[in-house]
Amino acid sequence: MFLSSRVLDLSESVTLKINEKVAKLSSSGQHVYNLTAGQLPFKPSPEFIHSLERQLNFLKSYQYSPNAGFEKLRSKVIEKTAQKRDIKFPKGEFDCVLSNGSKQSIYNVLGALINPGDEVVVITPYWVSYPEMVKLWGGVCTFVKSKTFDNYTPALEEIEKALTPKTKAIIVNSPNNPAGIHYPEEWMIGFAKLLKKYPDLVVISDELYSEVSYFDPRPSYFYQHDPELLSQTVIVDGISKTFACTGLRIGHCIAPKKITKAVAKIQSQTTSAPNSLTQRALEDFDFDLLQNFFDPVKQQLRTCAQILREKFRDHGLSHCWYQTTSAFYCLIDFSRMPFFESFEAENSKDKSEEIVEAIFDQIGVALVPGTAFGHPNSARMSMTLEIAPFEEAMDRLVGFMAKKSS
Ligand code: PLP
């Protein structure tokens, strides 16, 4: 075979099959409740669109930017992050590298850190690309499981047990895709204490959904409790979710300079830099305007979360419910649902894909199988649909799940 073993070893996207089915049915005119989306279904704020339009008139918007991104935007991102998190980055010791989406930031950071055989701790459920990216750089994932009934918050003892002399990094994603929760402040305090014992362990803190939090308390971070930990932290964020700009592909990492230099080096030999037009529009844009834009989104997420709770309660499924608080998602664990009996009988294999297909075929609701997130017998549901169709979809879904097999 002429393809590299590296590529042959990569997992195929499990969303492909369901997306193909959704597209086929929608194009044939049939109504489908598509709850697979990982993005907001509308355009960014008018003020940001105006910033983009203004920058269309400048030659610099069409030319290369420095590999790490424009200096002015990098400083602005560092300053805004410090302000939002109420922290101070030690002067001159940290930098920011802008990339083509936070996905590329994470990929570059892993490349900067991992030697073949190094271990990376990944908490399940995880964002779909972490394990594959670790694998691409020759690293090995050690998985630490979290459970639905602990609100998908992993036990710190389990994390500590997973650490070995080969562990290079841990990826922490709070708020979490796919669980739709953020880890509580007590967890972050405990995690900060744990990290003090492991000064060589790097934390990749994926904070892409930090502003997408619709029930108090807001997300907090371990380094806010002990700022010295910033020296072993890489903060990853981007504009995809909070600016509703997944297609403009801008993400960033903030880290001690020895890491950002290595990240910029990888970038300089691969993709150069993200697009100059969007970088310049971001330089020009007042980030504080985002709050007005995002408030209605949070209101909708709150309403959807409440609908979900009521539907679960009304169908006797409260024991399968947990409170979502952030990001756009809920991870439904099928394993204690009445309908599950008919799936579990034969063997203990993960039935996520089978169940998601049955749900789609029988009630027209599309979900992403939990296989993608390393959580068996589950599915991720997006809560970005408008209220009325979301409520209809929930009636169908909860009706399906509450039914005992005959
Ligand atoms: N991290 C998490 C947790 C995500 O959910 C996503 C996208 O859905 C990404 C990173 C990558 O986002 P982007 O590359 O669009 O910034």
Coordinates of C-alpha atoms and ligand atoms in Angstrom, one line a residue:
M1 CA 0.0 0.0 0.0
F2 CA 1.4 3.4 -0.9
L3 CA -0.3 5.4 1.9
S4 CA 1.6 6.1 5.1
S5 CA 1.0 4.0 8.1
R6 CA 0.4 7.3 10.0
V7 CA -2.6 8.0 7.9
L8 CA -3.8 4.4 7.7
D9 CA -3.8 4.5 11.5
L10 CA -6.1 7.5 11.7
S11 CA -9.7 7.0 12.6
E12 CA -12.4 7.8 10.1
S13 CA -15.0 10.4 11.1
V14 CA -18.0 8.6 12.7
T15 CA -20.2 11.6 11.8
L16 CA -19.8 11.0 8.1
K17 CA -22.4 8.3 7.8
I18 CA -25.1 10.2 9.7
N19 CA -24.3 13.4 7.9
E20 CA -24.7 11.7 4.5
K21 CA -28.1 10.3 5.6
V22 CA -29.2 13.8 6.9
A23 CA -28.2 15.4 3.6
K24 CA -29.9 12.8 1.5
L25 CA -33.2 13.0 3.4
S26 CA -33.2 16.8 3.6
S27 CA -32.5 17.1 -0.2
S28 CA -35.5 14.8 -0.9
G29 CA -37.6 17.3 0.9
Q30 CA -38.2 15.3 4.1
H31 CA -38.1 17.1 7.5
V32 CA -35.2 16.3 9.6
Y33 CA -34.2 17.5 13.1
N34 CA -30.5 18.0 12.7
L35 CA -28.9 18.2 16.2
T36 CA -25.4 17.4 15.0
A37 CA -24.1 21.0 14.5
G38 CA -21.0 22.3 16.3
Q39 CA -21.6 25.9 15.4
L40 CA -24.2 28.7 15.7
P41 CA -26.7 28.8 12.8
F42 CA -26.3 32.5 12.1
K43 CA -23.9 35.3 10.9
P44 CA -21.5 37.1 13.2
S45 CA -22.3 40.5 14.8
P46 CA -23.0 43.4 12.3
E47 CA -20.1 45.3 13.9
F48 CA -17.6 42.5 13.2
I49 CA -18.9 42.2 9.6
H50 CA -18.3 46.0 9.2
S51 CA -14.7 45.6 10.5
L52 CA -14.2 42.9 7.8
E53 CA -15.7 45.2 5.2
R54 CA -13.4 48.1 6.2
Q55 CA -10.3 45.9 5.9
L56 CA -11.2 44.8 2.4
N57 CA -9.8 48.2 1.2
F58 CA -6.2 47.7 2.4
L59 CA -3.4 46.0 0.5
K60 CA -2.0 44.6 3.8
S61 CA -5.2 42.5 4.2
Y62 CA -4.2 40.5 1.1
Q63 CA -0.5 40.0 2.0
Y64 CA 1.3 37.6 4.3
S65 CA 1.3 38.4 8.0
P66 CA 4.2 37.4 10.3
N67 CA 4.2 33.6 10.9
A68 CA 2.9 34.0 14.5
G69 CA 0.3 36.6 13.4
F70 CA 0.2 40.4 13.5
E71 CA 2.0 41.7 16.6
K72 CA -0.9 44.1 17.5
L73 CA -3.5 41.4 17.5
R74 CA -1.3 39.0 19.5
S75 CA -0.9 41.7 22.2
K76 CA -4.6 42.5 22.1
V77 CA -5.4 38.8 22.6
I78 CA -3.0 38.5 25.5
E79 CA -4.4 41.6 27.1
K80 CA -8.1 40.6 26.7
T81 CA -7.3 37.1 28.1
A82 CA -5.6 38.6 31.1
Q83 CA -8.5 40.9 31.7
K84 CA -11.2 38.2 31.3
R85 CA -9.4 35.7 33.6
D86 CA -8.3 38.4 36.0
I87 CA -4.7 37.3 35.8
K88 CA -1.3 38.9 34.9
F89 CA 1.1 37.2 32.5
P90 CA 4.6 37.9 33.7
K91 CA 5.9 40.7 31.5
G92 CA 7.9 39.7 28.4
E93 CA 7.8 35.9 29.3
F94 CA 4.6 34.9 27.4
D95 CA 3.5 35.2 23.8
C96 CA 0.6 34.4 21.6
V97 CA 0.6 32.5 18.2
L98 CA -2.4 32.9 15.9
S99 CA -3.3 29.9 13.8
N100 CA -6.0 28.7 11.3
G101 CA -8.4 27.8 14.0
S102 CA -7.8 26.5 17.5
K103 CA -7.6 23.0 16.0
Q104 CA -4.4 24.0 14.3
S105 CA -3.2 25.7 17.6
I106 CA -3.6 22.4 19.4
Y107 CA -2.0 20.4 16.7
N108 CA 1.0 22.8 16.6
V109 CA 1.3 22.8 20.4
L110 CA 1.3 19.0 20.5
G111 CA 4.0 19.0 17.8
A112 CA 6.1 21.4 19.9
L113 CA 5.8 19.1 23.0
I114 CA 5.6 15.5 22.0
N115 CA 8.4 13.0 21.2
P116 CA 7.4 9.6 19.9
G117 CA 6.2 7.5 22.8
D118 CA 5.4 10.4 25.1
E119 CA 2.1 10.1 26.9
V120 CA -0.7 12.6 26.9
V121 CA -3.6 12.4 29.4
V122 CA -7.0 12.9 27.7
I123 CA -10.2 13.0 29.7
T124 CA -13.3 11.2 28.3
P125 CA -15.6 12.2 26.9
Y126 CA -13.1 14.2 24.7
W127 CA -13.3 16.5 21.8
V128 CA -13.0 14.1 18.8
S129 CA -9.7 15.3 17.4
Y130 CA -7.4 15.1 20.5
P131 CA -6.5 11.4 20.3
E132 CA -6.0 11.5 16.5
M133 CA -3.7 14.6 16.8
V134 CA -1.7 13.0 19.6
K135 CA -1.3 9.9 17.4
L136 CA -0.2 11.9 14.4
W137 CA 2.8 13.3 16.4
G138 CA 3.7 9.8 17.6
G139 CA 2.3 10.3 21.1
V140 CA 0.3 7.8 23.2
C141 CA -3.0 8.8 24.9
T142 CA -3.8 7.7 28.4
F143 CA -7.6 8.1 28.9
V144 CA -9.2 9.1 32.2
K145 CA -12.9 8.4 32.3
S146 CA -15.6 10.7 33.6
K147 CA -19.1 9.6 34.3
T148 CA -22.6 11.1 33.5
F149 CA -23.5 10.9 37.1
D150 CA -20.5 13.0 38.2
N151 CA -21.6 15.6 35.7
Y152 CA -18.7 14.4 33.5
T153 CA -16.2 15.8 35.9
P154 CA -13.2 13.4 36.3
A155 CA -11.9 12.3 39.7
L156 CA -8.5 14.0 40.4
E157 CA -7.2 10.8 41.9
E158 CA -7.8 9.1 38.6
I159 CA -5.9 11.8 36.8
E160 CA -3.0 11.4 39.2
K161 CA -3.0 7.6 38.8
A162 CA -2.7 8.1 35.0
L163 CA 0.5 10.1 35.3
T164 CA 3.8 8.2 34.6
P165 CA 7.4 9.4 34.0
K166 CA 6.5 9.4 30.3
T167 CA 3.5 11.8 30.7
K168 CA 4.3 15.1 28.8
A169 CA 0.9 16.8 28.9
I170 CA -2.7 16.7 29.9
I171 CA -5.5 18.3 27.8
V172 CA -8.3 19.9 29.8
N173 CA -11.3 21.1 28.0
S174 CA -13.6 23.2 30.2
P175 CA -16.4 24.1 29.1
N176 CA -16.5 20.7 27.5
N177 CA -17.4 19.5 24.1
P178 CA -19.4 17.1 24.1
A179 CA -20.6 17.2 27.7
G180 CA -21.9 20.7 27.8
I181 CA -20.5 21.4 31.4
H182 CA -17.6 23.1 32.9
Y183 CA -15.6 21.7 35.8
P184 CA -16.5 23.3 39.1
E185 CA -14.2 25.7 40.9
E186 CA -13.4 23.2 43.7
W187 CA -12.2 20.8 40.9
M188 CA -9.9 23.6 39.5
I189 CA -8.6 24.3 43.0
G190 CA -7.8 20.6 43.5
F191 CA -6.3 20.4 40.1
A192 CA -4.0 23.3 40.8
K193 CA -2.8 21.6 44.0
L194 CA -2.2 18.4 42.0
L195 CA -0.2 20.2 39.4
K196 CA 2.2 21.7 42.0
K197 CA 3.5 18.2 42.5
Y198 CA 4.2 17.8 38.7
P199 CA 6.0 20.9 37.5
D200 CA 7.2 19.3 34.3
L201 CA 3.6 18.4 33.2
V202 CA 2.2 20.8 30.6
V203 CA -1.5 21.6 30.7
I204 CA -3.1 22.3 27.3
S205 CA -6.2 24.2 28.5
D206 CA -8.7 24.3 25.6
E207 CA -10.9 27.2 26.5
L208 CA -12.8 27.6 23.2
Y209 CA -16.2 27.7 24.9
S210 CA -15.1 29.8 27.9
E211 CA -17.7 32.5 27.0
V212 CA -20.4 30.0 26.2
S213 CA -21.7 29.5 29.8
Y214 CA -25.4 30.1 30.5
F215 CA -25.8 29.1 34.2
D216 CA -23.8 30.5 37.1
P217 CA -21.2 30.0 38.3
R218 CA -19.1 30.8 35.3
P219 CA -16.1 28.7 34.3
S220 CA -12.9 29.3 36.3
Y221 CA -9.4 28.0 35.6
F222 CA -6.7 26.3 37.8
Y223 CA -4.1 29.0 37.1
Q224 CA -6.4 31.7 38.5
H225 CA -6.0 30.0 41.9
D226 CA -2.2 29.7 41.5
P227 CA -0.8 32.0 38.8
E228 CA 2.7 30.3 39.1
L229 CA 1.1 27.4 37.2
L230 CA 0.9 29.6 34.0
S231 CA 4.5 28.7 33.5
Q232 CA 3.3 25.1 32.7
T233 CA 0.1 26.1 30.8
V234 CA -0.9 26.6 27.2
I235 CA -4.2 28.5 26.9
V236 CA -6.0 27.7 23.6
D237 CA -8.9 29.7 22.4
G238 CA -10.3 31.2 19.1
I239 CA -13.2 33.0 17.4
S240 CA -15.1 30.0 16.0
K241 CA -17.8 29.8 18.7
T242 CA -18.0 33.2 20.4
F243 CA -17.8 35.2 17.2
A244 CA -19.9 32.7 15.3
C245 CA -17.1 32.5 12.8
T246 CA -16.1 28.8 12.4
G247 CA -15.3 29.4 8.7
L248 CA -12.9 32.3 9.1
R249 CA -10.4 29.9 10.8
I250 CA -8.7 31.9 13.6
G251 CA -7.5 30.4 16.8
H252 CA -4.6 31.1 19.1
C253 CA -2.4 29.8 21.9
I254 CA -0.9 31.8 24.7
A255 CA 2.1 30.1 26.4
P256 CA 5.6 30.7 27.8
K257 CA 7.8 31.9 25.0
K258 CA 9.9 28.7 24.7
I259 CA 6.7 27.0 23.7
T260 CA 5.3 29.7 21.4
K261 CA 8.6 30.0 19.6
A262 CA 8.4 26.2 18.8
V263 CA 4.8 26.6 17.7
A264 CA 5.6 29.5 15.4
K265 CA 8.5 27.4 14.0
I266 CA 6.2 24.6 13.0
Q267 CA 3.7 27.0 11.6
S268 CA 6.3 28.8 9.6
Q269 CA 7.2 25.6 7.7
T270 CA 3.6 24.4 7.2
T271 CA 0.8 26.9 6.9
S272 CA 2.7 30.2 7.4
A273 CA 0.0 32.2 9.2
P274 CA -3.8 32.6 9.3
N275 CA -5.5 34.9 6.8
S276 CA -4.5 38.6 7.2
L277 CA -7.9 40.0 6.4
T278 CA -9.6 38.5 9.5
Q279 CA -6.6 39.3 11.7
R280 CA -6.8 42.9 10.7
A281 CA -10.6 43.0 11.2
L282 CA -10.0 41.6 14.7
E283 CA -7.4 44.2 15.5
D284 CA -10.0 46.8 14.5
F285 CA -13.0 45.3 16.4
D286 CA -14.1 46.2 19.9
F287 CA -14.3 42.7 21.6
D288 CA -16.6 44.1 24.3
L289 CA -19.4 44.4 21.7
L290 CA -19.6 40.6 21.7
Q291 CA -21.6 40.5 24.9
N292 CA -24.7 42.1 23.3
F293 CA -24.4 39.6 20.5
F294 CA -24.0 36.6 22.7
D295 CA -26.7 37.3 25.4
P296 CA -29.6 36.1 23.2
V297 CA -27.6 32.9 22.4
K298 CA -27.2 32.2 26.1
Q299 CA -30.9 32.8 26.7
Q300 CA -31.7 30.3 24.0
L301 CA -29.3 27.7 25.5
R302 CA -30.9 28.2 28.9
T303 CA -34.4 27.7 27.5
C304 CA -33.3 24.5 25.7
A305 CA -31.6 23.2 28.8
Q306 CA -34.8 23.8 30.7
I307 CA -36.9 22.1 28.1
L308 CA -34.6 19.1 28.2
R309 CA -35.0 18.9 32.0
E310 CA -38.8 19.0 31.9
K311 CA -39.1 16.5 29.1
F312 CA -36.8 14.0 30.9
R313 CA -38.8 14.6 34.1
D314 CA -42.2 14.2 32.4
H315 CA -41.1 10.8 30.9
G316 CA -39.7 9.4 34.1
L317 CA -36.1 9.8 32.9
S318 CA -34.8 12.2 35.6
H319 CA -32.3 9.5 36.7
C320 CA -30.7 9.8 33.3
W321 CA -30.5 13.6 33.3
Y322 CA -27.7 16.0 34.3
Q323 CA -27.6 19.8 34.3
T324 CA -25.9 21.2 31.2
T325 CA -24.4 24.6 31.8
S326 CA -22.1 25.6 29.0
A327 CA -20.9 25.0 25.4
F328 CA -23.7 24.1 22.9
Y329 CA -24.2 20.4 23.8
C330 CA -25.6 17.7 25.9
L331 CA -24.2 14.2 25.9
I332 CA -27.1 11.7 26.3
D333 CA -26.0 8.5 28.0
F334 CA -28.3 5.7 26.7
S335 CA -27.2 3.0 29.1
R336 CA -29.9 3.5 31.7
M337 CA -32.7 4.4 29.3
P338 CA -35.7 1.9 29.1
F339 CA -35.2 1.4 25.3
F340 CA -31.6 0.3 25.8
E341 CA -32.5 -3.2 26.9
S342 CA -33.1 -4.3 23.3
F343 CA -29.6 -3.1 22.3
E344 CA -27.6 -4.4 25.3
A345 CA -28.6 -8.1 25.2
E346 CA -26.1 -9.5 22.6
N347 CA -22.7 -8.3 23.7
S348 CA -21.0 -5.4 25.5
K349 CA -19.8 -3.6 22.3
D350 CA -20.5 0.1 22.0
K351 CA -23.9 0.5 20.4
S352 CA -23.8 4.3 19.9
E353 CA -23.7 4.2 16.1
E354 CA -26.5 1.6 15.9
I355 CA -28.7 3.6 18.3
V356 CA -28.1 6.9 16.5
E357 CA -29.0 5.3 13.2
A358 CA -32.2 3.8 14.7
I359 CA -33.2 7.1 16.2
F360 CA -32.6 8.9 12.9
D361 CA -34.5 6.2 10.9
Q362 CA -37.4 6.0 13.3
I363 CA -38.0 9.6 14.4
G364 CA -35.9 11.8 12.1
V365 CA -33.6 13.2 14.8
A366 CA -29.9 13.4 13.9
L367 CA -27.3 13.1 16.7
V368 CA -23.5 12.4 16.8
P369 CA -22.7 9.0 18.1
G370 CA -20.7 8.9 21.4
T371 CA -18.1 6.7 19.8
A372 CA -16.6 10.0 18.4
F373 CA -16.0 11.2 21.9
G374 CA -14.8 8.0 23.6
H375 CA -18.0 7.6 25.6
P376 CA -19.8 4.3 24.8
N377 CA -23.6 4.1 24.3
S378 CA -24.2 7.8 24.1
A379 CA -24.8 10.6 21.6
R380 CA -24.1 14.3 21.5
M381 CA -27.0 16.6 21.0
S382 CA -26.5 20.2 19.9
M383 CA -28.8 22.8 21.5
T384 CA -28.5 25.5 18.8
L385 CA -31.8 24.7 17.0
E386 CA -34.6 27.3 17.5
I387 CA -36.9 26.7 20.4
A388 CA -40.0 25.4 18.7
P389 CA -38.2 22.7 16.5
F390 CA -36.0 21.8 19.5
E391 CA -39.0 21.1 21.6
E392 CA -40.6 19.0 18.9
A393 CA -37.3 17.1 18.5
M394 CA -37.1 16.5 22.3
D395 CA -40.7 15.2 22.4
R396 CA -39.7 12.6 19.7
L397 CA -36.4 11.8 21.3
V398 CA -37.5 11.4 24.9
G399 CA -40.6 9.4 23.7
F400 CA -38.2 7.0 21.9
M401 CA -35.8 6.7 24.8
A402 CA -38.5 6.2 27.5
K403 CA -40.2 3.3 25.6
K404 CA -39.4 -0.2 26.9
S405 CA -38.6 -2.7 24.2
S406 CA -41.5 -5.2 23.8
Ligands
PLP1 N1 -11.6 22.5 20.7 C1 -12.9 22.1 20.9 C2 -13.3 21.7 22.3 C3 -13.9 22.2 19.9 O1 -15.1 21.8 20.1 C4 -13.4 22.6 18.6 C5 -14.4 22.6 17.5 O2 -15.5 22.3 17.5 C6 -12.1 23.0 18.4 C7 -11.2 22.9 19.5 C8 -11.6 23.5 17.1 O3 -12.2 24.7 16.7 P1 -11.6 25.7 15.7 O4 -10.5 25.1 15.0 O5 -12.8 26.0 14.8 O6 -11.2 26.9 16.5

